[in-house]
């Protein structure tokens, strides 16, 4: 197994560009997340995010990607990832994962979070909070000199100790001038000390997906939307990170006024 396939290392200047596109995606994501209330449709959220991105001079990079129709991926309850924004009206208690991407000045941003719509059950709240924490643990294990398996096993060990499963088929990725670059960033079934070694100049996403039930997923008839095979809830959070000489930077931080 090659340690490094085709990983394009970024200069400090390029990492700063990625921070700008990441911030745009993070702000747009929160524009949508704030509007995610009972009675609002997924398409309305999608429109808000697209308008924000275009008003800032960016483009929605998911839209048209292999034919994907949305600016956002909106995955409700047992939907896992790649949910197409439809006229579905959000209901009190829904668990909504929103993934948002933006391209700015040739560089890509990609970030995701999960919110409860209105009041959610205790079980849903715990899934959301645990998934956020799993992502943060992943980010905390992104440091020059560590390996993929060090990060991945930390995420999986935490998630499973909390009683959740980690989805295998949908993984993180390098990010740069392309939305999806090497390396592939998996969140399960890796041993510490194995996998690619993290180096200065790498930029990639940490985006674990946790399921209440089993990890297995199925793709719906629309060819995009993925749901859990057992119909139980799923949640996801995603940050993009970059490794620099000065330390690890989170690329997908919003401006303070956009914080939820
Ligand atoms: Mg994403
Ligand atoms: Mg991603």
GROMACS .gro file of C-alpha atoms and ligand atoms in nm:
model
  262
    1UNK     CA    1   0.000   0.000   0.000
    2UNK     CA    2   0.158   0.331  -0.100
    3UNK     CA    3   0.210   0.570   0.192
    4UNK     CA    4   0.150   0.869  -0.035
    5UNK     CA    5  -0.035   0.843  -0.360
    6UNK     CA    6  -0.074   1.175  -0.529
    7UNK     CA    7  -0.090   1.423  -0.244
    8UNK     CA    8  -0.040   1.780  -0.361
    9UNK     CA    9   0.132   1.976  -0.088
   10UNK     CA   10   0.022   2.339  -0.049
   11UNK     CA   11   0.235   2.644   0.014
   12UNK     CA   12   0.153   2.877   0.298
   13UNK     CA   13   0.001   3.120   0.047
   14UNK     CA   14  -0.216   2.845  -0.098
   15UNK     CA   15  -0.328   2.743   0.249
   16UNK     CA   16  -0.436   3.102   0.308
   17UNK     CA   17  -0.648   3.079  -0.010
   18UNK     CA   18  -0.803   2.758   0.121
   19UNK     CA   19  -0.886   2.938   0.444
   20UNK     CA   20  -1.078   3.200   0.247
   21UNK     CA   21  -1.283   2.946   0.053
   22UNK     CA   22  -1.331   2.744   0.370
   23UNK     CA   23  -1.458   3.048   0.556
   24UNK     CA   24  -1.702   3.127   0.276
   25UNK     CA   25  -1.840   2.771   0.289
   26UNK     CA   26  -1.856   2.785   0.671
   27UNK     CA   27  -2.048   3.115   0.669
   28UNK     CA   28  -2.292   2.992   0.403
   29UNK     CA   29  -2.342   2.670   0.599
   30UNK     CA   30  -2.450   2.872   0.902
   31UNK     CA   31  -2.679   3.093   0.696
   32UNK     CA   32  -2.861   2.771   0.607
   33UNK     CA   33  -2.837   2.618   0.955
   34UNK     CA   34  -2.989   2.925   1.120
   35UNK     CA   35  -3.285   2.907   0.884
   36UNK     CA   36  -3.345   2.536   0.951
   37UNK     CA   37  -3.670   2.565   1.146
   38UNK     CA   38  -3.992   2.363   1.139
   39UNK     CA   39  -4.196   2.463   0.832
   40UNK     CA   40  -3.897   2.555   0.614
   41UNK     CA   41  -3.814   2.345   0.307
   42UNK     CA   42  -3.474   2.206   0.216
   43UNK     CA   43  -3.489   2.397  -0.112
   44UNK     CA   44  -3.528   2.725   0.077
   45UNK     CA   45  -3.212   2.649   0.275
   46UNK     CA   46  -3.032   2.564  -0.048
   47UNK     CA   47  -3.135   2.894  -0.204
   48UNK     CA   48  -3.015   3.094   0.097
   49UNK     CA   49  -2.673   2.929   0.088
   50UNK     CA   50  -2.635   2.975  -0.287
   51UNK     CA   51  -2.734   3.343  -0.268
   52UNK     CA   52  -2.483   3.405   0.009
   53UNK     CA   53  -2.198   3.231  -0.173
   54UNK     CA   54  -2.263   3.417  -0.500
   55UNK     CA   55  -2.300   3.752  -0.322
   56UNK     CA   56  -1.948   3.700  -0.184
   57UNK     CA   57  -1.807   3.629  -0.531
   58UNK     CA   58  -1.787   3.252  -0.490
   59UNK     CA   59  -1.954   2.962  -0.665
   60UNK     CA   60  -2.133   2.662  -0.513
   61UNK     CA   61  -1.893   2.379  -0.596
   62UNK     CA   62  -2.132   2.090  -0.528
   63UNK     CA   63  -2.378   2.222  -0.783
   64UNK     CA   64  -2.317   2.038  -1.111
   65UNK     CA   65  -2.056   1.809  -0.954
   66UNK     CA   66  -2.123   1.484  -1.143
   67UNK     CA   67  -2.467   1.632  -1.197
   68UNK     CA   68  -2.553   1.704  -0.832
   69UNK     CA   69  -2.835   1.963  -0.834
   70UNK     CA   70  -2.783   2.145  -0.501
   71UNK     CA   71  -2.555   2.398  -0.335
   72UNK     CA   72  -2.605   2.197  -0.015
   73UNK     CA   73  -2.636   1.833   0.068
   74UNK     CA   74  -2.928   1.807   0.311
   75UNK     CA   75  -2.957   1.472   0.485
   76UNK     CA   76  -3.253   1.435   0.723
   77UNK     CA   77  -3.283   1.170   0.999
   78UNK     CA   78  -3.193   0.830   0.846
   79UNK     CA   79  -3.036   1.001   0.545
   80UNK     CA   80  -2.661   0.970   0.576
   81UNK     CA   81  -2.500   1.192   0.310
   82UNK     CA   82  -2.554   1.350  -0.031
   83UNK     CA   83  -2.920   1.428   0.037
   84UNK     CA   84  -3.063   1.627  -0.253
   85UNK     CA   85  -3.237   1.946  -0.135
   86UNK     CA   86  -3.605   1.889  -0.214
   87UNK     CA   87  -3.935   2.054  -0.123
   88UNK     CA   88  -3.941   1.842   0.196
   89UNK     CA   89  -4.065   2.061   0.482
   90UNK     CA   90  -3.860   2.031   0.799
   91UNK     CA   91  -4.047   1.895   1.101
   92UNK     CA   92  -3.996   1.953   1.471
   93UNK     CA   93  -3.743   1.697   1.594
   94UNK     CA   94  -3.572   1.629   1.262
   95UNK     CA   95  -3.196   1.568   1.263
   96UNK     CA   96  -3.055   1.760   0.967
   97UNK     CA   97  -2.701   1.724   0.835
   98UNK     CA   98  -2.610   2.013   0.607
   99UNK     CA   99  -2.296   1.995   0.394
  100UNK     CA  100  -2.186   2.309   0.209
  101UNK     CA  101  -1.913   2.368  -0.044
  102UNK     CA  102  -1.787   2.686  -0.207
  103UNK     CA  103  -1.517   2.768  -0.458
  104UNK     CA  104  -1.342   3.102  -0.432
  105UNK     CA  105  -1.058   3.225  -0.654
  106UNK     CA  106  -0.991   2.870  -0.776
  107UNK     CA  107  -0.978   2.705  -0.432
  108UNK     CA  108  -1.234   2.481  -0.267
  109UNK     CA  109  -1.408   2.488   0.069
  110UNK     CA  110  -1.613   2.200   0.213
  111UNK     CA  111  -1.772   2.177   0.558
  112UNK     CA  112  -2.067   2.014   0.726
  113UNK     CA  113  -2.260   2.015   1.049
  114UNK     CA  114  -2.572   1.855   1.193
  115UNK     CA  115  -2.848   2.048   1.370
  116UNK     CA  116  -3.167   1.956   1.549
  117UNK     CA  117  -3.479   2.116   1.402
  118UNK     CA  118  -3.677   2.278   1.683
  119UNK     CA  119  -3.678   2.055   1.990
  120UNK     CA  120  -3.515   1.718   1.936
  121UNK     CA  121  -3.521   1.404   2.148
  122UNK     CA  122  -3.254   1.332   2.406
  123UNK     CA  123  -3.127   1.049   2.183
  124UNK     CA  124  -3.097   1.279   1.883
  125UNK     CA  125  -2.918   1.545   2.087
  126UNK     CA  126  -2.668   1.288   2.211
  127UNK     CA  127  -2.602   1.163   1.857
  128UNK     CA  128  -2.539   1.518   1.733
  129UNK     CA  129  -2.311   1.613   2.024
  130UNK     CA  130  -2.116   1.287   2.004
  131UNK     CA  131  -2.064   1.320   1.629
  132UNK     CA  132  -1.933   1.675   1.673
  133UNK     CA  133  -1.695   1.549   1.938
  134UNK     CA  134  -1.580   1.260   1.715
  135UNK     CA  135  -1.493   1.512   1.444
  136UNK     CA  136  -1.307   1.729   1.697
  137UNK     CA  137  -1.109   1.426   1.817
  138UNK     CA  138  -1.017   1.362   1.454
  139UNK     CA  139  -0.897   1.722   1.415
  140UNK     CA  140  -0.698   1.694   1.740
  141UNK     CA  141  -0.517   1.396   1.586
  142UNK     CA  142  -0.412   1.588   1.275
  143UNK     CA  143  -0.053   1.685   1.343
  144UNK     CA  144   0.268   1.666   1.144
  145UNK     CA  145   0.427   1.326   1.206
  146UNK     CA  146   0.109   1.141   1.302
  147UNK     CA  147  -0.039   0.887   1.063
  148UNK     CA  148  -0.384   0.836   0.924
  149UNK     CA  149  -0.436   0.536   1.152
  150UNK     CA  150  -0.361   0.741   1.464
  151UNK     CA  151  -0.643   0.982   1.376
  152UNK     CA  152  -0.880   0.721   1.243
  153UNK     CA  153  -0.852   0.479   1.535
  154UNK     CA  154  -0.903   0.763   1.784
  155UNK     CA  155  -1.228   0.861   1.610
  156UNK     CA  156  -1.358   0.506   1.580
  157UNK     CA  157  -1.264   0.406   1.936
  158UNK     CA  158  -1.447   0.709   2.074
  159UNK     CA  159  -1.756   0.665   1.855
  160UNK     CA  160  -1.794   0.296   1.934
  161UNK     CA  161  -1.737   0.348   2.308
  162UNK     CA  162  -2.033   0.588   2.292
  163UNK     CA  163  -2.242   0.313   2.131
  164UNK     CA  164  -2.246   0.436   1.770
  165UNK     CA  165  -2.112   0.288   1.448
  166UNK     CA  166  -1.888   0.464   1.196
  167UNK     CA  167  -1.990   0.467   0.829
  168UNK     CA  168  -1.725   0.308   0.606
  169UNK     CA  169  -1.821   0.400   0.249
  170UNK     CA  170  -1.809   0.781   0.277
  171UNK     CA  171  -1.478   0.929   0.375
  172UNK     CA  172  -1.269   1.245   0.392
  173UNK     CA  173  -1.039   1.370   0.119
  174UNK     CA  174  -0.762   1.607   0.029
  175UNK     CA  175  -0.884   1.952  -0.074
  176UNK     CA  176  -0.725   2.221  -0.289
  177UNK     CA  177  -0.776   2.330  -0.647
  178UNK     CA  178  -0.993   2.019  -0.670
  179UNK     CA  179  -1.278   1.947  -0.432
  180UNK     CA  180  -1.163   1.589  -0.389
  181UNK     CA  181  -0.790   1.515  -0.398
  182UNK     CA  182  -0.568   1.252  -0.244
  183UNK     CA  183  -0.531   1.137   0.025
  184UNK     CA  184  -0.837   0.932   0.109
  185UNK     CA  185  -0.918   0.991   0.474
  186UNK     CA  186  -1.101   0.700   0.633
  187UNK     CA  187  -1.242   0.690   0.985
  188UNK     CA  188  -1.254   0.319   1.061
  189UNK     CA  189  -1.061  -0.008   1.048
  190UNK     CA  190  -0.712   0.146   1.067
  191UNK     CA  191  -0.442   0.060   1.316
  192UNK     CA  192  -0.241   0.334   1.491
  193UNK     CA  193   0.095   0.388   1.323
  194UNK     CA  194  -0.032   0.289   0.978
  195UNK     CA  195  -0.146   0.484   0.673
  196UNK     CA  196  -0.010   0.805   0.525
  197UNK     CA  197   0.214   1.022   0.740
  198UNK     CA  198   0.093   1.378   0.794
  199UNK     CA  199   0.328   1.639   0.649
  200UNK     CA  200   0.354   2.015   0.632
  201UNK     CA  201   0.149   2.139   0.336
  202UNK     CA  202  -0.121   1.874   0.346
  203UNK     CA  203  -0.485   1.988   0.346
  204UNK     CA  204  -0.771   1.743   0.392
  205UNK     CA  205  -1.112   1.699   0.551
  206UNK     CA  206  -1.214   1.530   0.874
  207UNK     CA  207  -1.576   1.425   0.830
  208UNK     CA  208  -1.681   1.117   1.025
  209UNK     CA  209  -2.040   0.995   0.997
  210UNK     CA  210  -2.192   0.824   1.302
  211UNK     CA  211  -2.498   0.598   1.294
  212UNK     CA  212  -2.721   0.503   1.587
  213UNK     CA  213  -2.757   0.152   1.441
  214UNK     CA  214  -2.531  -0.039   1.206
  215UNK     CA  215  -2.285   0.122   0.965
  216UNK     CA  216  -2.444  -0.012   0.649
  217UNK     CA  217  -2.590   0.233   0.396
  218UNK     CA  218  -2.801   0.214   0.081
  219UNK     CA  219  -2.837   0.465  -0.204
  220UNK     CA  220  -3.189   0.583  -0.286
  221UNK     CA  221  -3.351   0.578  -0.628
  222UNK     CA  222  -3.245   0.939  -0.699
  223UNK     CA  223  -2.891   0.802  -0.734
  224UNK     CA  224  -2.751   1.040  -0.470
  225UNK     CA  225  -2.925   1.035  -0.136
  226UNK     CA  226  -2.776   0.776   0.097
  227UNK     CA  227  -2.970   0.638   0.393
  228UNK     CA  228  -2.896   0.392   0.670
  229UNK     CA  229  -2.985   0.034   0.582
  230UNK     CA  230  -3.164  -0.011   0.916
  231UNK     CA  231  -3.355   0.319   0.908
  232UNK     CA  232  -3.190   0.455   1.222
  233UNK     CA  233  -3.050   0.808   1.264
  234UNK     CA  234  -2.720   0.932   1.124
  235UNK     CA  235  -2.517   1.252   1.178
  236UNK     CA  236  -2.202   1.412   1.035
  237UNK     CA  237  -1.965   1.701   1.102
  238UNK     CA  238  -1.681   1.814   0.875
  239UNK     CA  239  -1.389   2.050   0.903
  240UNK     CA  240  -1.105   2.090   0.654
  241UNK     CA  241  -0.759   2.122   0.810
  242UNK     CA  242  -0.413   2.217   0.688
  243UNK     CA  243  -0.080   2.120   0.839
  244UNK     CA  244   0.173   2.401   0.868
  245UNK     CA  245   0.510   2.450   1.036
  246UNK     CA  246   0.330   2.654   1.299
  247UNK     CA  247   0.069   2.387   1.367
  248UNK     CA  248  -0.263   2.260   1.238
  249UNK     CA  249  -0.509   2.514   1.102
  250UNK     CA  250  -0.883   2.460   1.071
  251UNK     CA  251  -0.971   2.591   0.725
  252UNK     CA  252  -1.349   2.591   0.765
  253UNK     CA  253  -1.400   2.835   1.052
  254UNK     CA  254  -1.682   3.089   1.010
  255UNK     CA  255  -1.653   3.457   1.084
  256UNK     CA  256  -1.753   3.526   1.447
  257UNK     CA  257  -2.087   3.683   1.353
  258UNK     CA  258  -2.189   3.358   1.180
  259UNK     CA  259  -2.127   3.134   1.482
  260UNK     CA  260  -2.441   2.943   1.577
  261LIG    MG1  261  -1.859   1.804   0.270
  262LIG    MG1  262  -1.589   1.660   0.215
   0.00000   0.00000   0.00000
